[in-house]
mmCIF file of C-alpha atoms in Angstrom:
data_model
loop_
_atom_site.group_PDB
_atom_site.id
_atom_site.type_symbol
_atom_site.label_atom_id
_atom_site.label_comp_id
_atom_site.label_asym_id
_atom_site.label_seq_id
_atom_site.Cartn_x
_atom_site.Cartn_y
_atom_site.Cartn_z
ATOM 1 C CA MET A 215 9.158 -90.064 -44.924
ATOM 2 C CA PRO A 216 8.963 -86.511 -44.892
ATOM 3 C CA HIS A 217 10.614 -85.543 -48.063
ATOM 4 C CA THR A 218 14.326 -83.806 -47.618
ATOM 5 C CA PRO A 219 13.465 -80.548 -50.341
ATOM 6 C CA GLU A 220 16.675 -80.400 -52.750
ATOM 7 C CA PRO A 221 19.083 -77.991 -52.231
ATOM 8 C CA GLU A 222 18.875 -75.117 -53.687
ATOM 9 C CA SER A 223 21.968 -74.256 -56.758
ATOM 10 C CA ASP A 224 23.900 -71.299 -57.338
ATOM 11 C CA GLU A 225 21.333 -70.101 -59.861
ATOM 12 C CA ASP A 226 18.832 -69.485 -56.997
ATOM 13 C CA ASP A 227 21.689 -67.536 -55.274
ATOM 14 C CA LEU A 228 22.234 -65.098 -57.306
ATOM 15 C CA ASP A 229 18.679 -64.606 -58.549
ATOM 16 C CA THR A 230 16.808 -64.925 -55.569
ATOM 17 C CA VAL A 231 18.992 -63.952 -52.489
ATOM 18 C CA PRO A 232 18.272 -60.343 -51.454
ATOM 19 C CA ALA A 233 20.873 -57.771 -51.846
ATOM 20 C CA PRO A 234 22.819 -57.093 -48.232
ATOM 21 C CA GLN A 235 23.569 -52.936 -49.885
ATOM 22 C CA PRO A 236 22.224 -50.986 -52.777
ATOM 23 C CA VAL A 237 25.292 -50.924 -54.456
ATOM 24 C CA PHE A 238 24.562 -54.813 -55.312
ATOM 25 C CA HIS A 239 21.535 -53.076 -57.791
ATOM 26 C CA VAL A 240 24.324 -50.730 -59.129
ATOM 27 C CA GLU A 241 26.627 -53.659 -59.726
ATOM 28 C CA GLN A 242 23.742 -54.975 -61.940
ATOM 29 C CA ALA A 243 23.044 -51.939 -63.576
ATOM 30 C CA LEU A 244 26.074 -51.571 -64.827
ATOM 31 C CA LEU A 245 27.338 -54.848 -66.201
ATOM 32 C CA GLY A 246 23.332 -54.986 -67.374
ATOM 33 C CA ALA A 247 24.900 -52.125 -69.637
ATOM 34 C CA LEU A 248 27.993 -53.329 -70.702
ATOM 35 C CA LEU A 249 26.278 -56.396 -71.520
ATOM 36 C CA LEU A 250 23.385 -54.144 -73.840
ATOM 37 C CA ASP A 251 26.250 -51.895 -74.816
ATOM 38 C CA PRO A 252 29.699 -53.401 -74.743
ATOM 39 C CA HIS A 253 31.187 -50.542 -76.456
ATOM 40 C CA ARG A 254 29.925 -48.680 -73.113
ATOM 41 C CA LEU A 255 33.109 -49.841 -71.809
ATOM 42 C CA ALA A 256 35.568 -47.122 -73.484
ATOM 43 C CA ASP A 257 33.868 -44.484 -71.522
ATOM 44 C CA LEU A 258 34.963 -46.078 -68.122
ATOM 45 C CA THR A 259 37.312 -44.977 -65.561
ATOM 46 C CA GLY A 260 38.963 -46.087 -62.830
ATOM 47 C CA ILE A 261 36.905 -48.937 -61.951
ATOM 48 C CA THR A 262 38.145 -52.578 -62.244
ATOM 49 C CA THR A 263 37.549 -56.498 -60.885
ATOM 50 C CA ASP A 264 37.987 -55.551 -57.445
ATOM 51 C CA SER A 265 35.681 -52.723 -57.497
ATOM 52 C CA PHE A 266 32.545 -55.159 -57.103
ATOM 53 C CA SER A 267 31.285 -56.578 -54.118
ATOM 54 C CA THR A 268 30.555 -60.111 -55.229
ATOM 55 C CA ALA A 269 33.149 -63.012 -56.945
ATOM 56 C CA ALA A 270 29.971 -63.094 -59.387
ATOM 57 C CA HIS A 271 29.931 -59.540 -60.732
ATOM 58 C CA SER A 272 33.848 -59.617 -60.475
ATOM 59 C CA ALA A 273 34.016 -62.366 -62.968
ATOM 60 C CA VAL A 274 31.624 -60.917 -66.090
ATOM 61 C CA PHE A 275 33.354 -57.624 -65.914
ATOM 62 C CA ALA A 276 36.654 -59.896 -66.190
ATOM 63 C CA ALA A 277 35.534 -61.046 -69.179
ATOM 64 C CA ILE A 278 33.913 -58.209 -70.732
ATOM 65 C CA SER A 279 36.954 -56.027 -70.231
ATOM 66 C CA ALA A 280 38.946 -59.540 -71.849
ATOM 67 C CA LEU A 281 36.790 -60.005 -74.945
ATOM 68 C CA PRO A 282 36.873 -57.842 -77.795
ATOM 69 C CA ALA A 283 33.615 -56.461 -78.254
ATOM 70 C CA PRO A 284 31.269 -57.373 -80.844
ATOM 71 C CA ASP A 285 29.930 -56.128 -83.984
ATOM 72 C CA PRO A 286 26.901 -53.622 -82.897
ATOM 73 C CA ALA A 287 24.880 -54.726 -85.377
ATOM 74 C CA GLU A 288 25.344 -58.886 -85.226
ATOM 75 C CA HIS A 289 25.386 -58.311 -81.216
ATOM 76 C CA THR A 290 21.229 -57.430 -81.897
ATOM 77 C CA GLN A 291 20.311 -60.291 -83.389
ATOM 78 C CA ASN A 292 22.177 -63.060 -81.958
ATOM 79 C CA ALA A 293 23.738 -64.062 -78.095
ATOM 80 C CA ASN A 294 26.510 -65.584 -78.968
ATOM 81 C CA TRP A 295 28.986 -63.240 -77.617
ATOM 82 C CA LEU A 296 27.333 -63.288 -74.345
ATOM 83 C CA GLY A 297 27.825 -67.088 -74.636
ATOM 84 C CA LEU A 298 31.572 -66.622 -74.872
ATOM 85 C CA VAL A 299 31.312 -63.882 -71.449
ATOM 86 C CA LEU A 300 29.359 -66.924 -69.729
ATOM 87 C CA ALA A 301 31.680 -68.998 -70.366
ATOM 88 C CA THR A 302 35.080 -67.167 -69.683
ATOM 89 C CA ALA A 303 33.362 -65.996 -66.180
ATOM 90 C CA GLY A 304 31.735 -69.250 -65.766
ATOM 91 C CA ARG A 305 36.062 -70.468 -65.662
ATOM 92 C CA GLN A 306 36.177 -67.751 -62.684
ATOM 93 C CA VAL A 307 33.166 -68.271 -60.266
ATOM 94 C CA ARG A 308 30.934 -70.988 -60.310
ATOM 95 C CA GLY A 309 27.313 -71.448 -60.462
ATOM 96 C CA LEU A 310 27.000 -68.549 -63.127
ATOM 97 C CA THR A 311 23.770 -69.023 -65.853
ATOM 98 C CA ALA A 312 22.574 -67.561 -68.576
ATOM 99 C CA PRO A 313 19.782 -66.467 -66.737
ATOM 100 C CA TYR A 314 21.597 -64.567 -64.764
ATOM 101 C CA LEU A 315 23.141 -62.827 -67.659
ATOM 102 C CA HIS A 316 19.775 -61.873 -69.238
ATOM 103 C CA THR A 317 18.553 -60.660 -65.102
ATOM 104 C CA LEU A 318 21.468 -58.145 -65.431
ATOM 105 C CA ILE A 319 20.569 -57.246 -68.988
ATOM 106 C CA GLN A 320 16.700 -56.492 -67.436
ATOM 107 C CA VAL A 321 17.315 -54.731 -64.063
ATOM 108 C CA CYS A 322 19.314 -51.817 -66.033
ATOM 109 C CA PRO A 323 16.644 -49.074 -66.908
ATOM 110 C CA TRP A 324 19.278 -47.149 -68.918
ATOM 111 C CA PRO A 325 22.720 -48.628 -70.525
ATOM 112 C CA ARG A 326 24.166 -45.166 -71.378
ATOM 113 C CA HIS A 327 24.189 -44.229 -67.392
ATOM 114 C CA ALA A 328 26.499 -46.719 -67.343
ATOM 115 C CA PRO A 329 29.425 -44.356 -66.103
ATOM 116 C CA ALA A 330 27.307 -42.946 -63.354
ATOM 117 C CA TYR A 331 26.962 -46.682 -62.190
ATOM 118 C CA ALA A 332 30.801 -47.459 -62.843
ATOM 119 C CA ARG A 333 31.616 -43.900 -60.360
ATOM 120 C CA MET A 334 28.772 -45.401 -57.547
ATOM 121 C CA VAL A 335 30.471 -48.771 -57.775
ATOM 122 C CA GLU A 336 33.974 -47.352 -56.948
ATOM 123 C CA ALA A 337 32.798 -45.168 -54.429
ATOM 124 C CA GLU A 338 31.508 -48.196 -52.373
ATOM 125 C CA HIS A 339 34.572 -49.564 -53.062
ATOM 126 C CA ALA A 340 36.770 -47.000 -51.709
ATOM 127 C CA ARG A 341 34.586 -47.382 -48.678
ATOM 128 C CA ARG A 342 35.655 -51.029 -48.501
ATOM 129 C CA ARG A 343 39.185 -50.033 -49.385
ATOM 130 C CA LEU A 344 39.061 -47.592 -46.430
ATOM 131 C CA ARG A 345 37.398 -49.642 -43.701
ATOM 132 C CA ALA A 346 40.048 -52.931 -44.305
ATOM 133 C CA ALA A 347 43.018 -50.749 -44.224
ATOM 134 C CA THR A 348 41.479 -48.889 -40.692
ATOM 135 C CA ASP A 349 40.971 -52.388 -39.431
ATOM 136 C CA HIS A 350 44.445 -52.881 -40.168
ATOM 137 C CA LEU A 351 45.360 -49.802 -38.184
ATOM 138 C CA LEU A 352 43.016 -51.209 -35.384
ATOM 139 C CA THR A 353 44.551 -54.888 -35.255
ATOM 140 C CA THR A 354 48.295 -53.515 -35.031
ATOM 141 C CA ALA A 355 47.475 -50.468 -32.198
ATOM 142 C CA ARG A 356 45.915 -53.559 -29.938
ATOM 143 C CA ASP A 357 47.985 -55.860 -30.515
ATOM 144 C CA ALA A 358 50.191 -55.553 -27.101
ATOM 145 C CA SER A 359 52.701 -59.066 -28.164
ATOM 146 C CA LEU A 360 54.132 -56.685 -30.962
ATOM 147 C CA PRO A 361 58.100 -55.884 -30.491
ATOM 148 C CA HIS A 362 57.938 -52.689 -32.080
ATOM 149 C CA PRO A 363 54.180 -51.255 -31.320
ATOM 150 C CA VAL A 364 54.743 -47.309 -31.938
ATOM 151 C CA GLY A 365 57.331 -48.114 -35.300
ATOM 152 C CA THR A 366 53.917 -50.186 -36.609
ATOM 153 C CA VAL A 367 51.388 -48.850 -36.150
ATOM 154 C CA LEU A 368 52.657 -45.351 -37.665
ATOM 155 C CA THR A 369 53.614 -47.789 -40.836
ATOM 156 C CA GLU A 370 49.882 -49.025 -40.963
ATOM 157 C CA GLY A 371 49.022 -44.995 -40.446
ATOM 158 C CA ASP A 372 51.214 -44.257 -43.211
ATOM 159 C CA THR A 373 49.440 -47.080 -45.536
ATOM 160 C CA LEU A 374 46.259 -45.464 -44.686
ATOM 161 C CA ALA A 375 47.178 -42.171 -45.325
ATOM 162 C CA ALA A 376 48.423 -43.132 -48.596
ATOM 163 C CA LEU A 377 44.986 -44.527 -49.093
ATOM 164 C CA ILE A 378 42.948 -41.699 -48.435
ATOM 165 C CA ASP A 379 45.138 -39.301 -50.597
ATOM 166 C CA ASP A 380 44.510 -42.079 -53.927
ATOM 167 C CA ILE A 381 40.671 -42.005 -53.129
ATOM 168 C CA ALA A 382 41.001 -38.307 -53.073
ATOM 169 C CA THR A 383 42.347 -38.058 -56.355
ATOM 170 C CA ARG A 384 38.763 -39.499 -57.771
ATOM 171 C CA PHE A 385 36.912 -37.850 -55.249
ATOM 172 C CA PRO A 386 38.448 -34.817 -54.316
ATOM 173 C CA PRO A 387 36.960 -33.293 -50.905
ATOM 174 C CA ARG A 388 35.030 -30.449 -50.759
ATOM 175 C CA ALA A 389 35.450 -27.550 -48.812
ATOM 176 C CA GLY A 390 33.269 -27.919 -45.987
ATOM 177 C CA VAL A 391 31.837 -31.124 -46.186
ATOM 178 C CA LEU A 392 31.999 -32.992 -43.017
ATOM 179 C CA PRO A 393 30.942 -36.447 -42.022
ATOM 180 C CA ARG A 394 27.309 -36.746 -39.956
ATOM 181 C CA THR A 395 28.269 -39.844 -38.517
ATOM 182 C CA PRO A 396 28.211 -39.311 -34.973
ATOM 183 C CA PRO A 397 31.858 -39.809 -32.503
ATOM 184 C CA PRO A 398 32.419 -43.754 -31.681
ATOM 185 C CA PRO A 399 31.692 -43.896 -27.893
ATOM 186 C CA PRO A 400 34.729 -43.552 -25.213
ATOM 187 C CA ALA A 401 36.531 -46.172 -25.235
ATOM 188 C CA SER A 402 36.579 -48.646 -22.061
ATOM 189 C CA PRO A 403 38.202 -47.298 -18.858
ATOM 190 C CA PRO A 404 42.341 -47.787 -18.532
ATOM 191 C CA PRO A 405 43.433 -51.058 -16.369
ATOM 192 C CA ARG A 406 44.847 -50.230 -12.843
ATOM 193 C CA GLU A 407 48.636 -50.398 -13.566
ATOM 194 C CA THR A 408 48.407 -47.388 -16.238
ATOM 195 C CA LEU A 409 46.473 -45.367 -13.692
ATOM 196 C CA GLU A 410 49.653 -46.643 -11.274
ATOM 197 C CA GLU A 411 52.348 -45.624 -13.981
ATOM 198 C CA GLU A 412 50.528 -41.959 -13.986
ATOM 199 C CA GLN A 413 50.808 -41.586 -10.610
ATOM 200 C CA VAL A 414 54.578 -42.783 -10.376
ATOM 201 C CA LEU A 415 55.290 -40.443 -12.895
ATOM 202 C CA LEU A 416 53.488 -37.071 -11.430
ATOM 203 C CA ALA A 417 55.085 -37.941 -8.467
ATOM 204 C CA THR A 418 58.450 -38.260 -9.503
ATOM 205 C CA ALA A 419 57.133 -34.799 -11.485
ATOM 206 C CA ALA A 420 56.671 -33.224 -8.097
ATOM 207 C CA ALA A 421 59.689 -34.318 -6.507
ATOM 208 C CA HIS A 422 61.795 -33.199 -9.493
ATOM 209 C CA PRO A 423 59.946 -30.437 -10.796
ATOM 210 C CA ALA A 424 63.819 -29.294 -12.876
ATOM 211 C CA ASP A 425 63.341 -32.097 -14.525
ATOM 212 C CA ILE A 426 59.967 -31.185 -15.795
ATOM 213 C CA GLU A 427 61.529 -29.206 -18.681
ATOM 214 C CA SER A 428 63.006 -31.880 -20.618
ATOM 215 C CA VAL A 429 59.803 -33.843 -20.827
ATOM 216 C CA ARG A 430 57.685 -30.757 -22.440
ATOM 217 C CA TRP A 431 56.255 -32.574 -24.975
ATOM 218 C CA LEU A 432 54.351 -34.232 -22.810
ATOM 219 C CA VAL A 433 50.668 -32.667 -22.436
ATOM 220 C CA PRO A 434 47.647 -33.109 -20.378
ATOM 221 C CA GLU A 435 45.727 -35.390 -22.985
ATOM 222 C CA ASP A 436 48.406 -37.829 -22.842
ATOM 223 C CA PHE A 437 47.027 -39.005 -19.556
ATOM 224 C CA THR A 438 44.444 -41.285 -19.279
ATOM 225 C CA VAL A 439 42.014 -39.662 -17.002
ATOM 226 C CA PRO A 440 40.650 -36.390 -16.410
ATOM 227 C CA LEU A 441 42.796 -36.372 -12.467
ATOM 228 C CA HIS A 442 46.332 -36.910 -14.159
ATOM 229 C CA SER A 443 45.966 -35.002 -16.753
ATOM 230 C CA GLY A 444 44.674 -31.688 -14.216
ATOM 231 C CA LEU A 445 47.372 -32.337 -12.237
ATOM 232 C CA TRP A 446 49.970 -32.485 -15.219
ATOM 233 C CA GLN A 447 48.206 -29.064 -15.889
ATOM 234 C CA CYS A 448 48.757 -27.643 -12.130
ATOM 235 C CA LEU A 449 52.918 -29.341 -12.009
ATOM 236 C CA THR A 450 53.686 -27.778 -15.811
ATOM 237 C CA ALA A 451 51.831 -23.996 -14.758
ATOM 238 C CA LEU A 452 53.582 -24.382 -11.598
ATOM 239 C CA ASP A 453 56.782 -24.528 -13.482
ATOM 240 C CA HIS A 454 56.295 -22.086 -15.866
ATOM 241 C CA ARG A 455 55.388 -19.693 -13.463
ATOM 242 C CA GLN A 456 58.652 -20.304 -11.804
ATOM 243 C CA GLU A 457 56.779 -20.771 -8.176
ATOM 244 C CA PRO A 458 57.472 -23.588 -5.664
ATOM 245 C CA VAL A 459 56.842 -27.564 -6.876
ATOM 246 C CA ASP A 460 55.894 -29.847 -4.437
ATOM 247 C CA PRO A 461 53.009 -32.456 -3.427
ATOM 248 C CA VAL A 462 51.110 -29.343 -1.349
ATOM 249 C CA THR A 463 51.389 -26.380 -3.848
ATOM 250 C CA ILE A 464 49.948 -28.786 -6.391
ATOM 251 C CA LEU A 465 47.098 -29.815 -4.015
ATOM 252 C CA TRP A 466 46.304 -26.393 -4.001
ATOM 253 C CA GLU A 467 46.794 -25.853 -7.587
ATOM 254 C CA ALA A 468 44.574 -28.488 -7.906
ATOM 255 C CA GLN A 469 42.085 -26.677 -5.715
ATOM 256 C CA GLN A 470 42.239 -23.767 -7.716
ATOM 257 C CA ARG A 471 41.821 -25.322 -11.130
ATOM 258 C CA GLY A 472 38.636 -27.266 -9.789
ATOM 259 C CA LEU A 473 40.081 -30.446 -10.023
ATOM 260 C CA LEU A 474 38.641 -31.642 -6.074
ATOM 261 C CA THR A 475 35.058 -31.280 -6.563
ATOM 262 C CA HIS A 476 34.232 -34.536 -7.729
ATOM 263 C CA GLY A 477 34.819 -36.432 -4.836
ATOM 264 C CA THR A 478 38.228 -36.502 -5.147
ATOM 265 C CA ALA A 479 39.961 -36.961 -1.445
ATOM 266 C CA PRO A 480 42.585 -34.013 -1.009
ATOM 267 C CA GLY A 481 44.537 -36.872 1.216
ATOM 268 C CA GLU A 482 44.370 -39.271 -1.545
ATOM 269 C CA VAL A 483 45.851 -36.713 -4.155
ATOM 270 C CA LEU A 484 49.053 -36.223 -1.032
ATOM 271 C CA GLN A 485 49.339 -39.682 -0.882
ATOM 272 C CA PHE A 486 50.135 -40.852 -4.377
ATOM 273 C CA LEU A 487 51.934 -37.205 -4.757
ATOM 274 C CA THR A 488 54.213 -38.121 -2.390
ATOM 275 C CA GLY A 489 54.507 -42.287 -3.734
ATOM 276 C CA PRO A 490 57.665 -43.893 -5.102
ATOM 277 C CA GLN A 491 59.693 -42.358 -7.728
ATOM 278 C CA VAL A 492 61.661 -43.671 -11.044
ATOM 279 C CA SER A 493 63.356 -41.841 -14.235
ATOM 280 C CA LEU A 494 61.028 -38.852 -15.161
ATOM 281 C CA THR A 495 62.009 -39.479 -19.138
ATOM 282 C CA HIS A 496 61.805 -42.786 -19.443
ATOM 283 C CA TRP A 497 58.236 -42.947 -17.565
ATOM 284 C CA ALA A 498 57.138 -39.697 -19.254
ATOM 285 C CA GLU A 499 58.136 -41.855 -22.780
ATOM 286 C CA ARG A 500 56.124 -44.805 -21.816
ATOM 287 C CA THR A 501 53.041 -42.503 -21.036
ATOM 288 C CA LEU A 502 53.438 -40.759 -24.485
ATOM 289 C CA GLN A 503 53.195 -44.440 -26.443
ATOM 290 C CA ARG A 504 50.183 -45.482 -24.579
ATOM 291 C CA SER A 505 48.735 -42.370 -26.049
ATOM 292 C CA LEU A 506 50.294 -42.550 -29.386
ATOM 293 C CA LEU A 507 48.621 -46.079 -29.304
ATOM 294 C CA ALA A 508 45.235 -44.810 -27.938
ATOM 295 C CA THR A 509 45.337 -42.077 -30.265
ATOM 296 C CA ALA A 510 45.722 -44.822 -33.227
ATOM 297 C CA GLU A 511 42.861 -47.076 -31.807
ATOM 298 C CA HIS A 512 40.395 -43.710 -31.432
ATOM 299 C CA THR A 513 41.512 -42.434 -34.742
ATOM 300 C CA GLY A 514 40.245 -45.964 -36.147
ATOM 301 C CA ARG A 515 37.689 -45.957 -34.971
ATOM 302 C CA ARG A 516 36.752 -42.996 -36.116
ATOM 303 C CA ILE A 517 37.021 -44.077 -39.345
ATOM 304 C CA GLN A 518 35.378 -47.144 -38.796
ATOM 305 C CA ALA A 519 32.042 -45.009 -37.981
ATOM 306 C CA TYR A 520 32.569 -42.996 -41.256
ATOM 307 C CA THR A 521 33.069 -46.223 -42.896
ATOM 308 C CA ASP A 522 29.827 -48.361 -41.848
ATOM 309 C CA ASP A 523 27.252 -45.164 -42.025
ATOM 310 C CA PRO A 524 25.943 -45.464 -45.767
ATOM 311 C CA ALA A 525 24.759 -41.869 -46.024
ATOM 312 C CA THR A 526 28.840 -40.909 -45.742
ATOM 313 C CA THR A 527 29.718 -39.717 -49.230
ATOM 314 C CA PRO A 528 33.564 -40.200 -50.581
ATOM 315 C CA PHE A 529 34.031 -36.835 -49.957
ATOM 316 C CA GLN A 530 33.178 -36.880 -46.387
ATOM 317 C CA LEU A 531 35.264 -39.910 -46.002
ATOM 318 C CA VAL A 532 38.165 -38.151 -47.303
ATOM 319 C CA THR A 533 38.071 -35.430 -44.997
ATOM 320 C CA GLY A 534 36.841 -37.091 -42.432
ATOM 321 C CA ALA A 535 39.463 -39.226 -42.315
ATOM 322 C CA ARG A 536 42.255 -36.785 -42.194
ATOM 323 C CA ARG A 537 41.010 -35.131 -39.919
ATOM 324 C CA ALA A 538 41.076 -37.801 -37.820
ATOM 325 C CA LEU A 539 44.969 -38.777 -38.806
ATOM 326 C CA ALA A 540 45.336 -35.412 -38.174
ATOM 327 C CA ASP A 541 45.144 -36.530 -34.449
ATOM 328 C CA LEU A 542 47.707 -39.297 -34.698
ATOM 329 C CA GLY A 543 49.847 -37.248 -36.913
ATOM 330 C CA ALA A 544 50.230 -34.537 -33.928
ATOM 331 C CA VAL A 545 51.338 -37.054 -31.483
ATOM 332 C CA ARG A 546 53.640 -39.120 -33.803
ATOM 333 C CA THR A 547 55.226 -35.006 -34.325
ATOM 334 C CA ARG A 548 55.951 -34.729 -29.986
ATOM 335 C CA TRP A 549 56.984 -39.261 -30.325
ATOM 336 C CA GLN A 550 59.854 -37.600 -32.458
ATOM 337 C CA HIS A 551 60.534 -34.647 -30.830
ATOM 338 C CA ALA A 552 60.336 -37.109 -26.826
ATOM 339 C CA THR A 553 62.769 -39.848 -28.297
ATOM 340 C CA THR A 554 65.319 -37.677 -30.348
ATOM 341 C CA SER A 555 68.377 -36.627 -28.408
ATOM 342 C CA ALA A 556 68.027 -32.651 -27.958
ATOM 343 C CA GLN A 557 70.494 -30.368 -26.843
ATOM 344 C CA PRO A 558 71.023 -29.700 -22.903
ATOM 345 C CA GLN A 559 68.931 -26.489 -22.156
ATOM 346 C CA ARG A 560 70.428 -24.446 -19.863
ATOM 347 C CA PRO A 561 68.516 -24.631 -16.679
ATOM 348 C CA ARG A 562 66.686 -21.531 -14.992
ATOM 349 C CA PRO A 563 67.150 -19.810 -11.897
ATOM 350 C CA ARG A 564 64.366 -20.794 -9.402
ATOM 351 C CA PRO A 565 63.525 -18.780 -6.413
ATOM 352 C CA ALA A 566 62.889 -20.653 -3.055
ATOM 353 C CA THR A 567 59.583 -18.985 -2.820
ATOM 354 C CA ARG A 568 57.052 -16.795 -4.845
ATOM 355 C CA ALA A 569 58.299 -13.728 -5.400
ATOM 356 C CA GLY A 570 56.286 -10.408 -3.908
ATOM 357 C CA PRO A 571 56.020 -7.299 -3.082
ATOM 358 C CA PRO A 572 57.967 -6.519 0.206
ATOM 359 C CA THR A 573 55.689 -6.237 3.151
ATOM 360 C CA THR A 574 55.395 -2.694 5.340
ATOM 361 C CA THR A 575 57.217 -4.099 8.154
ATOM 362 C CA ALA A 576 60.251 -5.916 5.316
ATOM 363 C CA ALA A 577 60.544 -2.391 4.104
ATOM 364 C CA ARG A 578 60.754 -0.404 7.044
ATOM 365 C CA ALA A 579 62.824 -2.482 8.234
ATOM 366 C CA ALA A 580 65.364 -2.646 4.659
ATOM 367 C CA ARG A 581 65.471 1.356 5.479
ATOM 368 C CA THR A 582 66.521 1.473 9.235
ATOM 369 C CA SER A 583 69.445 -0.764 8.222
ATOM 370 C CA ARG A 584 70.993 1.402 5.373
#
């Protein structure tokens, strides 16, 4: 009959399982320092039981913090206080043994370095907190079932910003310290329904150029593909120059801007620019909402990449996360402008054709008629 190995004890789990992150060893060194010299707890600031990466380490720190420090001379002579720590922590977590407490003491190189160890532990805790808040933002931005997605996403963004400010109070960002983490890969291509909505929006603007002024808060970056972004630039540029706006003039402007050099057929552009028309303001708001949610997702993915990079320091996390949130803040400002009723604007005079100097024949005819 084959021998069935005995299951490993919790003590073996604590002692032999390799640490997934370097911070595990830092936590051991910190706890070892406090077990050796409990009075060093008074030198630590900004660290709590939540700062540790494992339940066992949190329980040991909670016990050390809750128990009165022993007499230093007596502590060197017996292990009574260590027994109290073990009993107190054991009520919080299973499998904690006296040998593991002695392991913590043995792996501590210098008890006087406890404040430095605590700051390292706190730095890694800040990374985990930032990652958790970013995960909430991403989950919200991707949840298509939310009745009010923009408001919910912006609330999560505010929560994330407040957390970053809290981390910055302990780890103020340094000038010029930016994350070296490469940006995340582009998001997946937009669905066909999104492309069709943007094409209808462009067709509506081409048919009703006088309404473009009312949606100036919509910018090329709000569109999901470069062609649509470029065509919106063409529309707004023609309108700004007070030139005629229709599918043909837009197509010509697109050619001048090099938009038709990547396999885009002119007939295809003309076809959707002369397509069905809708309410420009309503569909522009839908496009801006989609842009805001996409920006929130991209912001979350950028911050996630920072938190996943172990080489990113707390200073870099603060700087990089704030810069990422600035992009969301910019779209938020435009969303507030778009959804706030504004005073009606006086329409600008629009010439029927492009103004230009009179030809020689036209000038001679004008002089003759006088």
